[in-house]
Tab-separated table of C-alpha atoms and ligand atoms in Angstrom:
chain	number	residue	atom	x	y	z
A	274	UNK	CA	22.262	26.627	-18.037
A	275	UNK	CA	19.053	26.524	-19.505
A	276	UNK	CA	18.483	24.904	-22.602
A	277	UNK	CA	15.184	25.061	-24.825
A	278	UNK	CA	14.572	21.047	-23.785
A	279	UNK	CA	14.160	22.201	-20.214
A	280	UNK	CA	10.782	21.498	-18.723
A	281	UNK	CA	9.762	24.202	-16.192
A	282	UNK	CA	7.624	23.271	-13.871
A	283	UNK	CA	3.752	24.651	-14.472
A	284	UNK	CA	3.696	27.485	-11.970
A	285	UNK	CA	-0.496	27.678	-10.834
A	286	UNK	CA	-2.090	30.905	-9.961
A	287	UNK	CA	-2.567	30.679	-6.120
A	288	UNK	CA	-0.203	27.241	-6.473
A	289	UNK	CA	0.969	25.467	-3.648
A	290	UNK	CA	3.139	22.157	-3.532
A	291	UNK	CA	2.036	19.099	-2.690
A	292	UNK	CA	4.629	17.892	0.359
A	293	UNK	CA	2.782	14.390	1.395
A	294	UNK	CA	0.008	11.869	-0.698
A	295	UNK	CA	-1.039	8.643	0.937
A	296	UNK	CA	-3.520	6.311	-0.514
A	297	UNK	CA	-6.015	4.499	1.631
A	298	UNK	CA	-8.511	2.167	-0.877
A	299	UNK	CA	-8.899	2.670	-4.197
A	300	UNK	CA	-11.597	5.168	-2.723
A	301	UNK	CA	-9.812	7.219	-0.694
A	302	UNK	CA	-6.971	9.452	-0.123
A	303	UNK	CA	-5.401	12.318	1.547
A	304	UNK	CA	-2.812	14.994	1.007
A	305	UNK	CA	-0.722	17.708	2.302
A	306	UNK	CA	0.139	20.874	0.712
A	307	UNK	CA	2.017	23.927	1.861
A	308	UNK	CA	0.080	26.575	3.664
A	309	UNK	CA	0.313	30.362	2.286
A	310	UNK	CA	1.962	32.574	5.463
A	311	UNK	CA	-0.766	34.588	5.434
A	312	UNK	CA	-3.646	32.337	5.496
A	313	UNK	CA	-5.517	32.456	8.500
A	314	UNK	CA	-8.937	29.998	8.897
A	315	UNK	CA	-10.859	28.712	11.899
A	316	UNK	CA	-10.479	24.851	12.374
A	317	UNK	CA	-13.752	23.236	10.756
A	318	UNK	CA	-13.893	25.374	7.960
A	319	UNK	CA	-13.464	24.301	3.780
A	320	UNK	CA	-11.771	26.235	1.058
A	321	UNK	CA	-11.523	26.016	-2.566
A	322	UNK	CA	-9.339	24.007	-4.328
A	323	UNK	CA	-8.195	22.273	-7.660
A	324	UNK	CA	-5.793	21.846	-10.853
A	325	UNK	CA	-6.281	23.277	-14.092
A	326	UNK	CA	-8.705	21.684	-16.506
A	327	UNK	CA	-7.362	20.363	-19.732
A	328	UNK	CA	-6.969	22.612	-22.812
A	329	UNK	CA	-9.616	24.162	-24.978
A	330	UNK	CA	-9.644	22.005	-28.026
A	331	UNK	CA	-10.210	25.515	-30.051
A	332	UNK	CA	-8.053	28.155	-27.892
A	333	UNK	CA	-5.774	26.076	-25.910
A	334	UNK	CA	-7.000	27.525	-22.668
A	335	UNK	CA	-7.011	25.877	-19.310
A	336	UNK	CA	-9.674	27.235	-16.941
A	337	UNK	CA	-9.292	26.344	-13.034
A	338	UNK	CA	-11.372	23.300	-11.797
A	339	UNK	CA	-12.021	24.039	-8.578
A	340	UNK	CA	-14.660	21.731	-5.578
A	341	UNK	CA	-14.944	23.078	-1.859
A	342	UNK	CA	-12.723	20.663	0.705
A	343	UNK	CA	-12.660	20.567	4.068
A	344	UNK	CA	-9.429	21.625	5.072
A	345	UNK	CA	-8.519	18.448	7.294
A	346	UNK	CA	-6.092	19.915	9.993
A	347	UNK	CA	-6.015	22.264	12.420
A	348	UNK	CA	-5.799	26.030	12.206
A	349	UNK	CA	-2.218	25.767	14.313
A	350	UNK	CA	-0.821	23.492	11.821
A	351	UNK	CA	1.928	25.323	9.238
A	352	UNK	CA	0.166	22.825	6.275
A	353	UNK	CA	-3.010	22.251	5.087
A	354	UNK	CA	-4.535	18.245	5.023
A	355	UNK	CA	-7.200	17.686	3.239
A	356	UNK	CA	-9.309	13.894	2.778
A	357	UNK	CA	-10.492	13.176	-0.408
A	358	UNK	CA	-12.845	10.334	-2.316
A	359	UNK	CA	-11.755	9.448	-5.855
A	360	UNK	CA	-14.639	9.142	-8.645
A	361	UNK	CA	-12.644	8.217	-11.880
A	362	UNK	CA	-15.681	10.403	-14.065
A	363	UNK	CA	-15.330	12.512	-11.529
A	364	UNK	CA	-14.635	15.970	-13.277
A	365	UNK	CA	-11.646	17.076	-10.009
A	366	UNK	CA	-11.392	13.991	-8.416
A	367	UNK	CA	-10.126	11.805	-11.373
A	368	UNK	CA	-7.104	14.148	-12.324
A	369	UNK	CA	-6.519	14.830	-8.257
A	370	UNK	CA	-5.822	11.444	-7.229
A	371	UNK	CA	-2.788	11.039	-9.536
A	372	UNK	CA	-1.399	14.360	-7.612
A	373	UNK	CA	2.220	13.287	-6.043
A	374	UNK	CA	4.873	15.160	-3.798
A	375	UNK	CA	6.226	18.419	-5.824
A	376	UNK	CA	2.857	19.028	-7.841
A	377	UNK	CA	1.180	22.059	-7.239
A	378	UNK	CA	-2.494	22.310	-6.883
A	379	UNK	CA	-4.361	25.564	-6.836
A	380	UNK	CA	-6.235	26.725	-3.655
A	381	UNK	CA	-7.900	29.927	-2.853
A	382	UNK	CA	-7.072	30.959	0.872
A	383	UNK	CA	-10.472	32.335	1.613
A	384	UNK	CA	-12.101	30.080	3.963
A	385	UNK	CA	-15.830	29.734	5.155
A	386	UNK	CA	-18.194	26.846	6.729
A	387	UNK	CA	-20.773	26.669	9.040
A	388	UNK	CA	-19.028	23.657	11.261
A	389	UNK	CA	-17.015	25.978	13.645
A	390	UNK	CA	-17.311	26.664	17.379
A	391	UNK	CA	-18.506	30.198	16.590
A	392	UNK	CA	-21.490	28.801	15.721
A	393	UNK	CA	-22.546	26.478	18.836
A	394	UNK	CA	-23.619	27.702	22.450
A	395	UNK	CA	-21.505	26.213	25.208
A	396	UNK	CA	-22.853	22.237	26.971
A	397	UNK	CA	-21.847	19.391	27.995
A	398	UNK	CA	-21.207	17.342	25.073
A	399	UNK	CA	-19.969	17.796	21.528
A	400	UNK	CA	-20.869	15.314	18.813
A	401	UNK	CA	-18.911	15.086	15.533
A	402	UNK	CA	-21.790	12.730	13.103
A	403	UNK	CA	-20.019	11.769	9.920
A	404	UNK	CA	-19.643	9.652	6.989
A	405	UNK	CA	-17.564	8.454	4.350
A	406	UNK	CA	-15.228	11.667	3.974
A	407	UNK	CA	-17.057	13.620	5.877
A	408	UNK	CA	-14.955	13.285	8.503
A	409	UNK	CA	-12.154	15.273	7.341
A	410	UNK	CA	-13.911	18.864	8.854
A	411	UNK	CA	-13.635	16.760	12.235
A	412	UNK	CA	-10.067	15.414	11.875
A	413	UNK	CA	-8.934	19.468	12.169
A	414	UNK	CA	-11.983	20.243	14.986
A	415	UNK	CA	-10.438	16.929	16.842
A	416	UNK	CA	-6.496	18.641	16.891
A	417	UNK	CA	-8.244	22.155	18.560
A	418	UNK	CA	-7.361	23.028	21.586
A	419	UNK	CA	-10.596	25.268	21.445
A	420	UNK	CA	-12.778	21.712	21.622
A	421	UNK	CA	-11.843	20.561	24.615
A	422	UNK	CA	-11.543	23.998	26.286
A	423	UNK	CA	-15.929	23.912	25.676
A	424	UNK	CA	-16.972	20.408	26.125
A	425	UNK	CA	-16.046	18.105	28.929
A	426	UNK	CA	-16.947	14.959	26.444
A	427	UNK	CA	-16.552	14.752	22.571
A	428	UNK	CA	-17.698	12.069	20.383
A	429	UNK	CA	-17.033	10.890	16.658
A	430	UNK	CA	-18.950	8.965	15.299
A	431	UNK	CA	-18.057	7.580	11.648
A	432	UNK	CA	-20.051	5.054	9.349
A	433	UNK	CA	-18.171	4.077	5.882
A	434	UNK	CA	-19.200	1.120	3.667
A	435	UNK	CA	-16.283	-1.154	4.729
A	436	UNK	CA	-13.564	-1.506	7.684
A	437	UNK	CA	-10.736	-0.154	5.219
A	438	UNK	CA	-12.718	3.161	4.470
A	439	UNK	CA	-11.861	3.971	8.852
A	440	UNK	CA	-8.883	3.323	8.712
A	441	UNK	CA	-8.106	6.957	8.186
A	442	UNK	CA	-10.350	7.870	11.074
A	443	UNK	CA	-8.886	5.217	13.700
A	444	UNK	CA	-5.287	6.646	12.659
A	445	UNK	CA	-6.154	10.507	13.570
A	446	UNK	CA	-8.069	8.962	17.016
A	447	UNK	CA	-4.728	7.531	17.643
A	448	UNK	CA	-2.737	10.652	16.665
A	449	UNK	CA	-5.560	12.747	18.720
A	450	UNK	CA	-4.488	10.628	22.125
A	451	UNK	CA	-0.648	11.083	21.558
A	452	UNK	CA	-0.716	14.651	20.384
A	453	UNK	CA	1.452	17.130	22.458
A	454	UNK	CA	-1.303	19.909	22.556
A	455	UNK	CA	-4.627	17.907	22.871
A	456	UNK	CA	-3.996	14.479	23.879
A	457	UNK	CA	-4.402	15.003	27.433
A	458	UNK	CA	-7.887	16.250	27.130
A	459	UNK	CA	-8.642	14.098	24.364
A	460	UNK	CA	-7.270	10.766	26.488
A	461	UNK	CA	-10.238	11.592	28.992
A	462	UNK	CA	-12.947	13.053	26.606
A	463	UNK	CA	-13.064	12.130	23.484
A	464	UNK	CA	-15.022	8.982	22.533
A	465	UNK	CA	-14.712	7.199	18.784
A	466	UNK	CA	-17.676	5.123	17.709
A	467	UNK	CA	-16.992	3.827	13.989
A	468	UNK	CA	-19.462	1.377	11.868
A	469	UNK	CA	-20.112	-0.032	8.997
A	470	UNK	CA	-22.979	-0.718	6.960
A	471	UNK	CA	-21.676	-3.373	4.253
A	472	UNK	CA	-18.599	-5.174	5.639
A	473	UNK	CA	-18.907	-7.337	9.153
A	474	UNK	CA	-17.605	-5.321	11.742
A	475	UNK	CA	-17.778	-4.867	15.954
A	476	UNK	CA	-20.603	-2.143	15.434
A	477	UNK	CA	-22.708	-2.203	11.965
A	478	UNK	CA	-25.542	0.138	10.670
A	479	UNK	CA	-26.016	3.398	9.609
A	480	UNK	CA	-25.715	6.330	12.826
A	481	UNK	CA	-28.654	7.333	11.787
A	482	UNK	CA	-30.495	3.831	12.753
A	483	UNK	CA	-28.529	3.864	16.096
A	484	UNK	CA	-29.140	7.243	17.054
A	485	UNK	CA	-32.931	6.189	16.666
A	486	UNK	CA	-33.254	2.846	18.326
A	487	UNK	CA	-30.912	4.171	21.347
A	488	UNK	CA	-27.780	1.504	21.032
A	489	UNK	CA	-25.554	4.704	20.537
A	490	UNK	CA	-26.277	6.028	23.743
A	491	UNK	CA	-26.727	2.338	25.639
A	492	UNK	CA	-23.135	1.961	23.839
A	493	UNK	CA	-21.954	4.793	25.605
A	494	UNK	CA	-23.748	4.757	28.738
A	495	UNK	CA	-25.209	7.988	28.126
A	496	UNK	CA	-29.043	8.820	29.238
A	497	UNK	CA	-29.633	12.062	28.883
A	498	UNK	CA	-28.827	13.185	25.279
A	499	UNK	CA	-31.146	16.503	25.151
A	500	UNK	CA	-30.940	20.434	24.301
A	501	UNK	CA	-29.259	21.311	27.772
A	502	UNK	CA	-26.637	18.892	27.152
A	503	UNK	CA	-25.518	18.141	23.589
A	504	UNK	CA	-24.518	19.584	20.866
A	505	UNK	CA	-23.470	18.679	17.392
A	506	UNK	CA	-21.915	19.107	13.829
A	507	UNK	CA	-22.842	16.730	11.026
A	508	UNK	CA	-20.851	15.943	7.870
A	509	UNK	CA	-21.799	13.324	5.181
A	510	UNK	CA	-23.928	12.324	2.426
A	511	UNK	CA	-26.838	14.843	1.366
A	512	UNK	CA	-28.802	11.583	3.026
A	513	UNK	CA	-27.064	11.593	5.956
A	514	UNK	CA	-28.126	15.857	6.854
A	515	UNK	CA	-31.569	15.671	5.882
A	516	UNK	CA	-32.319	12.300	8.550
A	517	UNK	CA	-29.864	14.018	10.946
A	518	UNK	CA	-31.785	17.110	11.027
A	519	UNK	CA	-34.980	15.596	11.793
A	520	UNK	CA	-33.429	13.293	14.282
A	521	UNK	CA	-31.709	16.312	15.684
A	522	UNK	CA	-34.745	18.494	16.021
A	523	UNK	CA	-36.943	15.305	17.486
A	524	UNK	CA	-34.570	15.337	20.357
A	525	UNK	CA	-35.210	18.860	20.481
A	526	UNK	CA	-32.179	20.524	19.140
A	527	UNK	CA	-32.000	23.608	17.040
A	528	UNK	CA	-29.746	24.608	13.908
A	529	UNK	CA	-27.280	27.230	14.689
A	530	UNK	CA	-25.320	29.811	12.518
A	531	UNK	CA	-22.130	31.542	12.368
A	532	UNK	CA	-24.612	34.742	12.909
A	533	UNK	CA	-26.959	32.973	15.272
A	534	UNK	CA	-25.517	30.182	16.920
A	535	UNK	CA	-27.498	27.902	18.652
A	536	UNK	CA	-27.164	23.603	19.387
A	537	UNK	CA	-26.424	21.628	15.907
A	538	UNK	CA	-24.834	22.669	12.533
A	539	UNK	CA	-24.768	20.970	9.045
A	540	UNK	CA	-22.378	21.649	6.321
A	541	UNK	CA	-24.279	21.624	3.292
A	542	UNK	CA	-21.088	22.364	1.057
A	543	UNK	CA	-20.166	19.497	1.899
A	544	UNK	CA	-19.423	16.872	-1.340
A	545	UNK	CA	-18.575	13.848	-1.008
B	873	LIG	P1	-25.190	2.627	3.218
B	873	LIG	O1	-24.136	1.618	2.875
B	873	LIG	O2	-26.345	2.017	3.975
B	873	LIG	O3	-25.648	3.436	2.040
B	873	LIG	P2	-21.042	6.535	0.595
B	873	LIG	O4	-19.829	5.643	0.525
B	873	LIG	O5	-22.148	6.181	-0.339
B	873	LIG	O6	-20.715	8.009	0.585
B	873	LIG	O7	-21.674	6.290	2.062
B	873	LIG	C1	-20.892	6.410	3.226
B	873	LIG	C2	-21.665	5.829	4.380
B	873	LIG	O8	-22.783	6.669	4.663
B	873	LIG	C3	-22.233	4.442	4.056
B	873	LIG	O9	-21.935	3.603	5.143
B	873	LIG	C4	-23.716	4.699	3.901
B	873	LIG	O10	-24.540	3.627	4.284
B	873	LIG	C5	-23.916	5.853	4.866
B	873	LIG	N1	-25.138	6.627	4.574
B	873	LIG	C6	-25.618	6.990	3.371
B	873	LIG	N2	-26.760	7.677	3.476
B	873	LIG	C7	-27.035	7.753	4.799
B	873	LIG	C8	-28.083	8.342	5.569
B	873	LIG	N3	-29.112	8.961	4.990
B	873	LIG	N4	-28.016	8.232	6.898
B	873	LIG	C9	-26.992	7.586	7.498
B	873	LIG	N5	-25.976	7.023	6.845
B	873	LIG	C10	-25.979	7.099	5.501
């Protein structure tokens, strides 16, 4: 029986519950929520999501708060994952990162992004660039079936300040291997090549720096990294897509579309 001490749970327009919250660094974490039936996306792409914003001092209203994320895991998958960084001023991200199991966040199903297959011709190779959480996009391309079907090698690459911020990345390349649908494919052709720029680690510097002076492709054993043969998505820092476009386009590489696809794409929704 209901009495008038009963709290009722906040029921959120466009709500769904929050079913799984792990915490990497004081940085960085990631959550699962519950996936509306009829939400359909292509792996890759971001949607809209948030909580409500506190109350109007004067009216007591609560407007929705809500950022574009990268929805984290694949389109197959019957939840949604999604990576996040935690800014304590940050307007979303300092309310979101006290989310547990049972909360409900809100989350508008339609989905859009330019990091998709739809929008890359057919090679040889696929390259995922990222940083920081930038690589949450790649952690649902990585789980595609659709990825290995169109590229006979794939490689992430991931650059984070310190060895704890990859730890999230090294998990899904492990997950990746052992997964029932992809980890065949993905135990011959995909290819992980973390590194950090502030904390010691096997492989330091920024991608961009290694992409330049060749170690990336003398790490891999790769010589001929050209239009015919590559293609690739970046994700990261606003930084990060303005060197990797010039870099891209040196090596001769053009930016493709969802209307026009072509041999690179950069989300520039991206935040993070
Ligand atoms: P750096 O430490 O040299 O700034 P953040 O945590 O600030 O989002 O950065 C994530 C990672 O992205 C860091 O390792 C950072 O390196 C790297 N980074 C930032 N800007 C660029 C850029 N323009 N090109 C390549 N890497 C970048």
């Amino acid at each position: 029986m209901m009495t008038t001490d009963t709290v009722l749970p906040v029921i959120l327009p466009d709500g769904q519950t929050v079913t799984e919250v792990e915490h990497y660094t004081d940085r960085l974490f990631l959550f699962r929520v519950t996936r509306p039936a009829s939400m359909r996306f292509r792996s890759g792409e971001f949607v809209m999501i948030g909580l409500l914003d506190d109350p109007h001092p004067e009216t007591g209203k609560r407007k929705p708060l809500l950022r574009a994320y990268s929805i984290a895991s694949p389109a197959w998958d019957d939840t949604l994952q999604f990576y996040s960084i935690k800014v304590d001023n940050g307007p979303l991200t300092s309310k979101l990162q006290h989310i547990k199991v049972g909360d409900q966040l809100i989350l508008k199903q339609k989905s859009v992004g330019t990091l998709v297959h739809d929008a890359l011709t057919r090679a040889k190779r696929l390259w995922f660039f990222s940083t920081g959480t930038g690589i949450a996009p790649f952690a649902s391309l990585l789980r595609e079936p659709e990825t290995y079907e169109r590229f006979n090698q794939v490689v992430l690459t991931h650059t984070c300040r310190d060895l704890a911020d990859l730890k999230f990345g090294e998990e899904l390349i492990e997950e990746t291997k052992a997964d029932i649908l992809v980890g065949d494919e993905a135990r011959h052709k995909l290819f992980y090549y973390p590194t950090t720029t502030r904390e010691t680690s096997a492989k330091m510097g920024r991608i961009t720096t290694a992409l330049e002076d060749g170690s990336l492709f003398k790490s891999l054993n790769i010589t001929d990294f050209n239009a015919a043969n590559d293609r690739a998505m970046v994700c990261g820092s606003m930084g990060l897509n303005t060197d990797m476009k010039r870099i891209l386009e040196n090596y001769g590489l053009c930016e493709g579309s969802n209307a026009d696809p072509a041999d690179y794409v950069i989300e520039k929704a991206f935040v993070g």
